Amino acid sequence: MQLLDVLAPMRSSAEEALATQIEVFEDSHHGDQAQLEMPGDVDISSHSDLFTAVFARVCSTPNSLSFLNILQNLLLIDPTTDLGTALWTTVAELCRKAVQVEEAQEADKLKTSSIERIRLVLREQESKPPPSSAAAPPLLL
C-alpha cells in the first residue's frame, strides 16, 4: 500500500490540524509530480516558456477556446487593486487544485465550490470602501 492510499481515508476522519497537514502534503506531492512530468525544454520559471508550452498543447484541440476564454478573463483582472490581488490568489489556488482532479465528478464539485469562493471574495471586496472612483471592469464567470 502506498502512502497516498493510507492518507486518503485518514483525511476524512482526521482532526482539522491533521487534515490540513495531509492536504499540504498532497499538494506538494502533486506539484512535485507535475514538475517531473514537465517537458525537459520548458523553463518552468519563465512566463513566456510556460505560456508557449501550454499554448502548444491546446492550440489544435477543442480546449483552445477554453484557453482563450481563460486568457480573456485574466486580462480583466486589475493586478493593482486589492480585489485584483485577491482574485489572482484565488485563481492560482483554483488552478493548483484543478490539476489534482482525477475524475470528472471531482471537477464538477471543484467548479461549484470555486464559483462560491469567487463570489465570497467579490462580496468581501464590495463591502470595503472604494479606494478611488474608478470602477473595476466586470468579470466574466
Coordinates of C-alpha atoms in Angstrom, one line a residue:
M1 CA 0.0 0.0 0.0
Q2 CA 1.3 3.4 -0.9
L3 CA 1.4 6.4 1.4
L4 CA -1.3 8.3 -0.6
D5 CA -3.6 5.3 -0.2
V6 CA -3.1 5.4 3.6
L7 CA -3.7 9.1 3.8
A8 CA -6.9 9.2 1.8
P9 CA -9.1 7.5 4.5
M10 CA -7.4 9.5 7.2
R11 CA -8.2 12.8 5.6
S12 CA -12.0 12.4 6.1
S13 CA -11.8 11.2 9.7
A14 CA -8.8 13.3 10.9
E15 CA -8.8 16.3 13.2
E16 CA -8.7 19.7 11.4
A17 CA -4.9 20.2 12.0
L18 CA -4.0 16.7 10.7
A19 CA -6.4 17.1 7.7
T20 CA -4.6 20.4 6.9
Q21 CA -1.2 18.7 7.1
I22 CA -2.4 15.9 4.8
E23 CA -3.8 18.4 2.3
V24 CA -0.5 20.4 2.3
F25 CA 1.5 17.1 1.8
E26 CA -0.8 16.0 -1.1
D27 CA -0.5 19.5 -2.7
S28 CA 3.3 19.3 -2.5
H29 CA 3.3 15.8 -3.8
H30 CA 1.2 16.7 -6.8
G31 CA 3.4 19.7 -7.5
D32 CA 6.5 17.5 -7.4
Q33 CA 4.8 15.0 -9.8
A34 CA 3.8 17.8 -12.2
Q35 CA 7.4 19.1 -12.3
L36 CA 8.7 15.6 -13.0
E37 CA 6.3 15.4 -15.9
M38 CA 7.2 18.7 -17.5
P39 CA 8.9 18.5 -20.9
G40 CA 12.7 18.9 -20.5
D41 CA 12.9 22.0 -22.7
V42 CA 10.4 24.1 -20.7
D43 CA 11.8 26.6 -18.2
I44 CA 9.1 26.5 -15.5
S45 CA 10.3 29.8 -14.1
S46 CA 9.8 31.6 -17.4
H47 CA 6.4 33.1 -18.0
S48 CA 6.8 33.1 -21.8
D49 CA 8.1 29.5 -21.9
L50 CA 5.2 28.2 -19.9
F51 CA 2.7 30.2 -22.0
T52 CA 4.2 28.8 -25.2
A53 CA 4.2 25.3 -23.8
V54 CA 0.5 25.5 -22.7
F55 CA -0.5 27.1 -26.0
A56 CA 1.3 24.4 -28.0
R57 CA -0.5 21.7 -26.0
V58 CA -4.0 23.1 -26.5
C59 CA -3.9 25.2 -29.7
S60 CA -5.2 22.5 -32.0
T61 CA -7.6 20.9 -29.6
P62 CA -11.2 21.7 -28.6
N63 CA -9.7 23.1 -25.4
S64 CA -8.2 26.1 -27.3
L65 CA -11.4 28.0 -26.9
S66 CA -11.5 27.5 -23.2
F67 CA -7.8 28.6 -23.0
L68 CA -8.7 31.7 -25.0
N69 CA -11.6 32.4 -22.6
I70 CA -9.3 32.0 -19.6
L71 CA -6.8 34.5 -21.0
Q72 CA -9.6 37.0 -21.8
N73 CA -10.9 36.8 -18.3
L74 CA -7.4 37.1 -16.7
L75 CA -6.9 40.2 -18.7
L76 CA -9.9 41.8 -17.0
I77 CA -8.3 41.4 -13.5
D78 CA -6.6 44.6 -12.4
P79 CA -3.5 43.4 -10.5
T80 CA -3.0 46.9 -8.9
T81 CA -6.1 46.7 -6.7
D82 CA -6.9 44.7 -3.5
L83 CA -9.7 42.9 -5.4
G84 CA -7.3 42.1 -8.2
T85 CA -4.8 40.7 -5.8
A86 CA -7.4 38.6 -4.1
L87 CA -8.7 37.3 -7.4
W88 CA -5.2 36.4 -8.7
T89 CA -4.6 34.5 -5.4
T90 CA -7.9 32.7 -5.8
V91 CA -7.2 31.8 -9.4
A92 CA -3.8 30.4 -8.6
E93 CA -5.3 28.3 -5.8
L94 CA -8.1 27.0 -8.0
C95 CA -5.6 26.1 -10.8
R96 CA -3.4 24.3 -8.3
K97 CA -6.5 22.3 -7.1
A98 CA -7.8 21.7 -10.7
V99 CA -4.6 19.9 -11.8
Q100 CA -5.0 17.5 -8.9
V101 CA -8.5 16.4 -10.0
E102 CA -8.6 12.8 -11.2
E103 CA -12.3 12.3 -12.1
A104 CA -14.9 14.4 -13.9
Q105 CA -17.2 14.3 -10.8
E106 CA -14.4 15.9 -8.8
A107 CA -14.0 18.6 -11.5
D108 CA -17.7 19.5 -11.3
K109 CA -17.5 19.7 -7.5
L110 CA -14.4 21.9 -7.7
K111 CA -16.2 24.2 -10.2
T112 CA -19.2 24.6 -7.9
S113 CA -17.1 25.4 -4.9
S114 CA -14.8 27.7 -6.9
I115 CA -17.7 29.8 -8.1
E116 CA -18.9 30.2 -4.5
R117 CA -15.4 31.1 -3.4
I118 CA -15.1 33.8 -6.1
R119 CA -18.5 35.2 -5.1
L120 CA -17.3 35.4 -1.5
V121 CA -14.1 37.2 -2.5
L122 CA -16.2 39.7 -4.5
R123 CA -18.7 40.2 -1.7
E124 CA -15.8 40.9 0.8
Q125 CA -14.2 43.4 -1.6
E126 CA -17.6 45.1 -2.3
S127 CA -18.1 45.6 1.4
K128 CA -14.8 47.6 1.7
P129 CA -14.9 51.3 0.9
P130 CA -13.6 52.0 -2.6
P131 CA -10.0 53.4 -2.7
S132 CA -10.8 55.6 -5.8
S133 CA -13.7 56.5 -8.0
A134 CA -12.6 54.2 -10.9
A135 CA -14.9 51.3 -11.4
A136 CA -13.5 47.8 -11.9
P137 CA -14.3 46.0 -15.2
P138 CA -16.9 43.3 -14.9
L139 CA -15.6 39.7 -14.6
L140 CA -16.9 37.1 -16.9
L141 CA -17.8 34.0 -14.9

